[in-house]
Coordinates of C-alpha atoms in Angstrom, one line a residue:
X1 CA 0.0 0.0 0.0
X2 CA 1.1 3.0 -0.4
X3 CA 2.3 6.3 1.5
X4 CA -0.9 8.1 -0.1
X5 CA -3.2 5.4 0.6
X6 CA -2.3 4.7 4.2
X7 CA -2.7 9.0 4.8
X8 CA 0.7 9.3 5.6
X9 CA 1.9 12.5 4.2
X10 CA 5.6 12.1 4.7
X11 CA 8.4 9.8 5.5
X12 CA 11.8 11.6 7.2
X13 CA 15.0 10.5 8.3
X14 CA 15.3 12.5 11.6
X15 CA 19.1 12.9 11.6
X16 CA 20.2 16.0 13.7
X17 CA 19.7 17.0 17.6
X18 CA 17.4 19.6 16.8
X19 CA 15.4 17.8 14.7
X20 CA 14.7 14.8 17.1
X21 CA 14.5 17.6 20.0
X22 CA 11.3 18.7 18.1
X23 CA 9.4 15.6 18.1
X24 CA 8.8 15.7 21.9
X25 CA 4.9 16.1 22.4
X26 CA 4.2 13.5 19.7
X27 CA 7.0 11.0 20.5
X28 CA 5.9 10.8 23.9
X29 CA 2.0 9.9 22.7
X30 CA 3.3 7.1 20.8
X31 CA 5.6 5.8 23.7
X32 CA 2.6 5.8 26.4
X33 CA 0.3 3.7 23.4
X34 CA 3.0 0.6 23.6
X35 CA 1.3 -2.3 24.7
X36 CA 4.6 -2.6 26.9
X37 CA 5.8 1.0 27.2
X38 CA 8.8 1.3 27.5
X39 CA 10.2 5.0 30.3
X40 CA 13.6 4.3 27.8
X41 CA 11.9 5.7 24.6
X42 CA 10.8 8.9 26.2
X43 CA 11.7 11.6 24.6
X44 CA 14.0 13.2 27.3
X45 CA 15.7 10.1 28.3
X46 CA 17.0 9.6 24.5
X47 CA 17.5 12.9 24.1
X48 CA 20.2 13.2 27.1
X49 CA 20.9 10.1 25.8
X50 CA 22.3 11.1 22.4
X51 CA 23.4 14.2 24.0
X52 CA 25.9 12.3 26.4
X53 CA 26.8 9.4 24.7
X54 CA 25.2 9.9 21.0
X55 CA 28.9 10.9 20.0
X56 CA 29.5 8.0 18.3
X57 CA 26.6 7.0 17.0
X58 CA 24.6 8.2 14.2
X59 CA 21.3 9.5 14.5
X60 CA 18.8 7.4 12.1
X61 CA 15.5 7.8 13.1
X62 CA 12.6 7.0 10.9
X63 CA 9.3 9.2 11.3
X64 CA 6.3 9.4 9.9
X65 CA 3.9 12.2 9.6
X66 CA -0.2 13.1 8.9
X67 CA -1.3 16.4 9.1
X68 CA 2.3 17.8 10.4
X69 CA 2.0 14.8 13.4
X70 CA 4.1 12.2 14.1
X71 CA 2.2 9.4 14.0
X72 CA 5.3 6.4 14.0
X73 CA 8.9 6.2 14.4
X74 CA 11.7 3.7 14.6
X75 CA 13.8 4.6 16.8
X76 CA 17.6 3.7 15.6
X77 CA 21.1 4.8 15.0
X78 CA 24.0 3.6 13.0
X79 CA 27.4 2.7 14.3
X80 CA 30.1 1.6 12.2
X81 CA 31.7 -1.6 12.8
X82 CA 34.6 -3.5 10.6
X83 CA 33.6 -1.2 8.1
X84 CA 29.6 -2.0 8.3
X85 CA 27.0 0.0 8.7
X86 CA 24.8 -1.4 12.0
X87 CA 21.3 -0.1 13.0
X88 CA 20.8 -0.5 16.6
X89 CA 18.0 1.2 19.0
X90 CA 18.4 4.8 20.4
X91 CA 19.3 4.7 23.7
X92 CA 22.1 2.0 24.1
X93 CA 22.1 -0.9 25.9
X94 CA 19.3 0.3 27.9
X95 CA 15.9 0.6 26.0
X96 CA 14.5 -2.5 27.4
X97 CA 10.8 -2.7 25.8
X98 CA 12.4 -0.9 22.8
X99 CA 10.3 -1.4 19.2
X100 CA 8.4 0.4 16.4
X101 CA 6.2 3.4 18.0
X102 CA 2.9 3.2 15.8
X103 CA 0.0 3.6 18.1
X104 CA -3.3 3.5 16.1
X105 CA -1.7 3.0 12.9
X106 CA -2.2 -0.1 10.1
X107 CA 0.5 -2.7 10.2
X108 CA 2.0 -0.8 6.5
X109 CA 2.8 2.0 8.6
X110 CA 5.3 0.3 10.8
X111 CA 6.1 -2.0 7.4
X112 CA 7.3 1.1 5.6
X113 CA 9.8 2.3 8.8
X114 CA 11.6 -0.8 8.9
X115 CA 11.5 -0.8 5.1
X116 CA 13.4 2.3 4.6
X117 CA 15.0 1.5 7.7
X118 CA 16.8 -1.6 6.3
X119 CA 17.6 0.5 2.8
X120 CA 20.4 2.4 5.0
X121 CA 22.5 0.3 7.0
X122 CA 23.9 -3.2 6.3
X123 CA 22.2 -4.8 9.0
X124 CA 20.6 -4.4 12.5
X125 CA 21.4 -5.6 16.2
X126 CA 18.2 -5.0 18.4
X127 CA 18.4 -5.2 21.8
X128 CA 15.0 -5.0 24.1
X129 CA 12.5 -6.8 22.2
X130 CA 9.6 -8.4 23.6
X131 CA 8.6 -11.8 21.6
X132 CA 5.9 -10.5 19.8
X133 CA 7.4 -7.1 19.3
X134 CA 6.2 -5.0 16.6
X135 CA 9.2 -5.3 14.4
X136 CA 9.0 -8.6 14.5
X137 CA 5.5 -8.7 13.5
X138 CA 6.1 -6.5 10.6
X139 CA 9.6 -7.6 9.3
X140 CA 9.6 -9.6 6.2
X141 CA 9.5 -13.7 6.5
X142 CA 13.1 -14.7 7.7
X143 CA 14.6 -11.1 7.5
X144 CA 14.8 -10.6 11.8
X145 CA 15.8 -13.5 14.0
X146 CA 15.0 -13.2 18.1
X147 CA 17.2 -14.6 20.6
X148 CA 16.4 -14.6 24.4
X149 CA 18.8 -12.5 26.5
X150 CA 17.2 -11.5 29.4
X151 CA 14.5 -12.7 31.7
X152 CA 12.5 -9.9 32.7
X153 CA 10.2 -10.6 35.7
X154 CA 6.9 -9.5 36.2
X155 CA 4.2 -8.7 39.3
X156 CA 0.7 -8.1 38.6
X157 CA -1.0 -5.9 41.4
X158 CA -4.6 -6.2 40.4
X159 CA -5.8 -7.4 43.5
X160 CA -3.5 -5.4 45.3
X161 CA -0.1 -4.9 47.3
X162 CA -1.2 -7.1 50.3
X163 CA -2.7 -10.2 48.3
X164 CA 0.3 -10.3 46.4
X165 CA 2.6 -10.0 49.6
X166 CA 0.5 -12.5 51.1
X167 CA 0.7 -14.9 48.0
X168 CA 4.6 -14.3 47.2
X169 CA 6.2 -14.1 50.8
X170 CA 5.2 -16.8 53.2
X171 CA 4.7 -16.4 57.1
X172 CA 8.1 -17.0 57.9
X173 CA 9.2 -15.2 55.6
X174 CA 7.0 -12.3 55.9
X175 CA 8.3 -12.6 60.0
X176 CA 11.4 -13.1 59.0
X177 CA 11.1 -9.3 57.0
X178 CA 9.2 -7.4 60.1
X179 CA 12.3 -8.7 62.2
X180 CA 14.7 -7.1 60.2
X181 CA 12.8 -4.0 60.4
X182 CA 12.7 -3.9 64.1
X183 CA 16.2 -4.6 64.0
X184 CA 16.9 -1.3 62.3
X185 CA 14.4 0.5 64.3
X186 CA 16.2 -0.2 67.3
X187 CA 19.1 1.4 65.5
X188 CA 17.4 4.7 65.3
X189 CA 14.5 6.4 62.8
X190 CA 13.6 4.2 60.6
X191 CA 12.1 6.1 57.6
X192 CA 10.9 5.4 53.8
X193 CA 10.7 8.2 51.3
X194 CA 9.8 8.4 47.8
X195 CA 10.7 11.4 45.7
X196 CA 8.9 12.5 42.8
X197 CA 9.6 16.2 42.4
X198 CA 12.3 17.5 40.9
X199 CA 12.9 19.3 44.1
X200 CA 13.0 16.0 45.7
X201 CA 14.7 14.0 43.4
X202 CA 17.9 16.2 43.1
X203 CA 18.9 15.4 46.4
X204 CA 17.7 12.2 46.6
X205 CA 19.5 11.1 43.8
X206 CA 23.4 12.8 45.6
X207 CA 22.3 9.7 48.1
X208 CA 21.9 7.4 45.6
X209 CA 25.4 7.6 43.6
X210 CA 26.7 7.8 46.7
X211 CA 25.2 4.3 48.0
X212 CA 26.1 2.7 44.1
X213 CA 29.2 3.4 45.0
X214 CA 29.8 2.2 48.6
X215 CA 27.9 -0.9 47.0
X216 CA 30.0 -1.3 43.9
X217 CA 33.6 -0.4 45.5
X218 CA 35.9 -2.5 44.4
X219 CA 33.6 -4.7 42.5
X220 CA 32.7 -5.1 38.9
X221 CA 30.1 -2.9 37.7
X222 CA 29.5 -1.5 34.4
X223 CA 26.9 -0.1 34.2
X224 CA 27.9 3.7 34.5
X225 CA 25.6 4.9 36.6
X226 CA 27.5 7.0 38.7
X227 CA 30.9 7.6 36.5
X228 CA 31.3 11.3 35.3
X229 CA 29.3 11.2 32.3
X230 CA 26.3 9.0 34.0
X231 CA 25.8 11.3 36.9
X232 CA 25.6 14.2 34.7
X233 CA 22.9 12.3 32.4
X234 CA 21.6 11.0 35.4
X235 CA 20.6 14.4 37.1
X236 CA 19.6 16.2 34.0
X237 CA 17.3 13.0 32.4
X238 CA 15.7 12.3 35.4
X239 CA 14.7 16.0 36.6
X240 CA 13.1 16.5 33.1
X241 CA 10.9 13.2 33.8
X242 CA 10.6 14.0 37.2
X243 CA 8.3 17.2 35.6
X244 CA 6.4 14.5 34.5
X245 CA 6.1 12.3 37.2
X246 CA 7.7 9.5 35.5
X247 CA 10.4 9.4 38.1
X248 CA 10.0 7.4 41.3
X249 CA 13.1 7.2 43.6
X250 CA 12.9 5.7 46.9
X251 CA 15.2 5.6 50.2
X252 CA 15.3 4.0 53.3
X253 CA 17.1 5.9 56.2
X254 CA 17.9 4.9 59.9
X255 CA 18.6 7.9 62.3
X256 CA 18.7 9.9 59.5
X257 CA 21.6 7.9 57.4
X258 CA 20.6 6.9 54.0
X259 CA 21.0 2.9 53.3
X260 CA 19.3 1.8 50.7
X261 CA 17.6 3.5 47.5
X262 CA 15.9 2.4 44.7
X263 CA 15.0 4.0 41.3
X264 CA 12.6 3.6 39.4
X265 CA 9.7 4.9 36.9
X266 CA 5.9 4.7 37.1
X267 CA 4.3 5.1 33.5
X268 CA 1.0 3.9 32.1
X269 CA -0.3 2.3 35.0
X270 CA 3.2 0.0 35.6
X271 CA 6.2 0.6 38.1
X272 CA 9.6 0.0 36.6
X273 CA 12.5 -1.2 38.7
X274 CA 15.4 0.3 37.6
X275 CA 19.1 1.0 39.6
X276 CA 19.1 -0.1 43.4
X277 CA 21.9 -0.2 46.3
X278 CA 22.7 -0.4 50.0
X279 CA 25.3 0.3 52.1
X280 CA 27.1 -2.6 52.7
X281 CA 27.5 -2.5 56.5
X282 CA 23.4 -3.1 56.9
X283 CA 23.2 -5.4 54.3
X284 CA 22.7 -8.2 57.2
X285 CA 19.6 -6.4 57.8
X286 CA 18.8 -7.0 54.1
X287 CA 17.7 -3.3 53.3
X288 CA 18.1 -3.5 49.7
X289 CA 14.5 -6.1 50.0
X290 CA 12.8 -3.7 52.5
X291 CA 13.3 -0.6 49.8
X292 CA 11.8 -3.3 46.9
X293 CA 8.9 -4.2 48.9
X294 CA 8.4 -0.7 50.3
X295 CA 8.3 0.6 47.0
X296 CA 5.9 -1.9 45.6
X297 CA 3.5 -1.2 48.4
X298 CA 3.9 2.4 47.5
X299 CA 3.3 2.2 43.7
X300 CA -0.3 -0.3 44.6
X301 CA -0.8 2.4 46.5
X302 CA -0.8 5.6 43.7
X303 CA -2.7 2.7 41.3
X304 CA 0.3 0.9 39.6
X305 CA -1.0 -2.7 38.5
X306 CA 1.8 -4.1 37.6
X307 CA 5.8 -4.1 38.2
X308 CA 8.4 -4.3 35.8
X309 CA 11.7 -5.8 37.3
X310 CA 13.2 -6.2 34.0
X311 CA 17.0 -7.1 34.4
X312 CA 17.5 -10.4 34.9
X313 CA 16.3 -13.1 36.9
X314 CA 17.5 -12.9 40.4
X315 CA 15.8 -14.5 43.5
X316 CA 14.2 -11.6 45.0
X317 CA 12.8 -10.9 41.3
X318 CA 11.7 -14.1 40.7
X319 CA 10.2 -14.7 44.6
X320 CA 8.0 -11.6 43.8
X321 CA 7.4 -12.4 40.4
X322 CA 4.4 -14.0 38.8
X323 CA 6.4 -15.2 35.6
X324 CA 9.0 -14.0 33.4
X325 CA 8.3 -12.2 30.0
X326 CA 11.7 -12.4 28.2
X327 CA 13.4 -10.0 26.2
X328 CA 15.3 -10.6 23.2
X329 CA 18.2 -9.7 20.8
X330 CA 17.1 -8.9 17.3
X331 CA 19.5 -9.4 14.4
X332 CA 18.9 -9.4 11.1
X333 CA 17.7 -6.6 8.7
X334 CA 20.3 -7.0 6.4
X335 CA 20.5 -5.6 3.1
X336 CA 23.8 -5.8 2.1
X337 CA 25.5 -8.7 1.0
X338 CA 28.3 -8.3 3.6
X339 CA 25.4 -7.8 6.0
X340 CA 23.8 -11.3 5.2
X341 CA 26.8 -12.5 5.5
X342 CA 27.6 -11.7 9.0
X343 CA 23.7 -12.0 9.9
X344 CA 24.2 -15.7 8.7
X345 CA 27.5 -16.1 10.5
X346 CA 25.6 -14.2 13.7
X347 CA 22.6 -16.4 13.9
X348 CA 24.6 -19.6 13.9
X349 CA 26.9 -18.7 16.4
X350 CA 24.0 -17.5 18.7
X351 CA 21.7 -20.3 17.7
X352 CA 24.3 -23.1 19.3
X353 CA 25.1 -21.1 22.3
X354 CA 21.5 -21.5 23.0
X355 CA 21.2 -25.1 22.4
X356 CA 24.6 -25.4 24.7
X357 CA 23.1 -23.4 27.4
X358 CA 19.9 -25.8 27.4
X359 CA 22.7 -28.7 29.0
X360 CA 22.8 -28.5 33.0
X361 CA 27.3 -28.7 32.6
X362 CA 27.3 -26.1 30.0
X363 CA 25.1 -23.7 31.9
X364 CA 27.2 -24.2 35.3
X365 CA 30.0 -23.7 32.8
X366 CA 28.4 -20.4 31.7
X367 CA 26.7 -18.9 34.3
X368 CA 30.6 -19.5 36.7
X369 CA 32.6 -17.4 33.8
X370 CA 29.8 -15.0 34.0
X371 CA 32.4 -12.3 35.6
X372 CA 35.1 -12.9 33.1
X373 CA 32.9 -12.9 30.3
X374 CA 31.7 -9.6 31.5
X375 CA 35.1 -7.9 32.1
X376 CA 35.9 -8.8 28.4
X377 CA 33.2 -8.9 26.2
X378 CA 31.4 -5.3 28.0
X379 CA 32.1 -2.0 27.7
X380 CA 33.0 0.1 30.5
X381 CA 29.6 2.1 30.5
X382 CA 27.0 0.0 29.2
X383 CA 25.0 3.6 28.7
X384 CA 27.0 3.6 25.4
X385 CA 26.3 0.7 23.7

């Protein structure tokens, strides 16, 4: 079908700052109309984003337009690698949820981005995909090829915070959590806060790269959150979604020292979980579980039906959890030959470290060289990526 037919007046490759700085009002629209929204694909996060890390990427987006509004978008940029051309999503490592943004529009629509899309780069590596993702659905027979990556836990809240407490935590364990907190009120004021201003969360958030890094000292930790660079895109991201009450950053205190905080990001009627840390010296008292649960009970509270761990699968996530709803590396796209080439190469290599990690010896094998793996195969600040 065509552009005419479908009403779309134009197609653009949105290619500068300025340009994509524009879109804001619309972009945002599209983002809330996911069936998974994503609080990585607003607008101000990926446009710090390209304004602290973008300097090596770039800019690629593909928009469409009715009546002068943006209406869909494909949210990409190009890096070069080996002398290719690859697509991958704005946003780095970290637009988990990450897809096609067509609310309301026919499935040509979202066609014709990844069309034009493809015409540009040699081929694409997509992190963040849900299985049934829009590109997916829309990508020619063969052309995209998923591959799990991350578990990515999830809480429903319908019936609210104290059936699912009730249902996840059992009596000894939910005795087991009230002792710790009478521990720590024994140690002084015990308090919980949740900021959600940006008056509140600039000073909130000096407590929280301070706690990342009494947490990570001395330990591998990569994702960048509180280097240089991170706490400057940090501060300014955040206080422009804290305007719109996107932002949600809790902390738990005891006679008035911060210990624990954890940040996160309430959109469309869902909490997300997204950076936590404790001081190490109360982590007996298991604080960095209090500030999860606290903040749950808080977001049931506001109306949030569901939680978004996202991250991978660790126990606290999964004892909360109600299942796991995966997200996935997309590769493919290609439309060069050196790009099916390496697509082909790609798939295999990915396709048998799947089957591999299906044998019980292979995944101890895996999951014990996780930490070497990660020293050599990640970049230093996985914002970039």
């Amino acid at each position: 079908m065509s552009a005419t037919l479908q009403g779309i007046e134009r197609y653009e490759v949105i290619s500068s700052e300025s340009a994509f700085a524009e879109l804001s009002g619309g972009w945002d629209v599209l983002v809330r109309a996911m069936p998974r929204p994503s609080p990585f694909l607003l607008h101000a996060w990926l446009l710090e984003w390209l304004r602290h890390y973008g300097g090596a990427s770039e800019l690629a987006v593909q928009a469409a337009f009715r009546d002068g509004s943006l209406v869909g978008a494909f949210p990409l940029v190009h890096k070069s690698w080996r002398g290719l051309r690859v697509a991958k999503f704005l946003g780095g490592q970290h637009p988990s949820l990450a897809d096609l943004l067509v609310a309301g529009e026919a499935a040509t629509t979202g066609a014709a981005l990844v069309e034009r899309a493809s015409s540009e780069h040699d081929f694409a590596e997509l992190f963040g995909l849900t299985a049934d993702s829009r590109v997916a659905q829309v990508a020619a027979h063969g052309q995209l090829h998923l591959f799990h990556r991350v578990d990515a836990p999830v809480l429903e809240l319908g019936n609210g915070w104290d059936a699912a407490y009730r249902a996840k935590i059992s009596g000894k364990g939910r005795r087991d959590i009230e002792r710790r907190r009478r521990q720590l009120q024994e140690r002084g004021t015990f308090e919980f806060s949740l900021a959600r201003s940006p008056e509140e969360v600039e000073p909130a958030l000096a407590e929280a790269f301070r706690l990342h890094d009494l947490r990570w000292q001395g330990r591998d930790e990569m994702s960048g959150f509180a280097t240089p660079t991170g706490i400057s895109f940090h501060r300014t991201a955040l206080g422009r979604l804290a305007e719109q009450d996107v932002v949600r950053l809790a902390t738990m205190s005891v006679g008035g020292q911060t210990i624990a905080f954890l940040l996160g990001f309430a959109l469309a009627g869902r909490l997300y979980l997204y950076r936590m840390a404790f001081d190490p010296s109360f982590a007996r008292y298991g604080p960095g579980l209090l500030t999860v649960l606290e903040t749950i009970a808080s977001a049931a509270g506001e109306g949030l039906k569901r939680v978004e761990f996202l991250g991978g699968a660790e126990s606290f996530k999964l004892r909360l959890a109600d299942r796991v709803e995966p997200l996935h590396l997309g590769v493919g796209l290609a439309a060069t030959a050196r790009g099916r080439a390496l697509v082909e190469a790609r798939t295999r290599v990915l396709r048998l470290r799947e089957r591999l990690k299906q044998s019980p010896t292979v995944r101890r094998a895996y999951d014990s060289a996780m930490p070497l793996r990660t020293r050599l195969a990640r970049p230093k600040d996985a914002m970039r990526s």
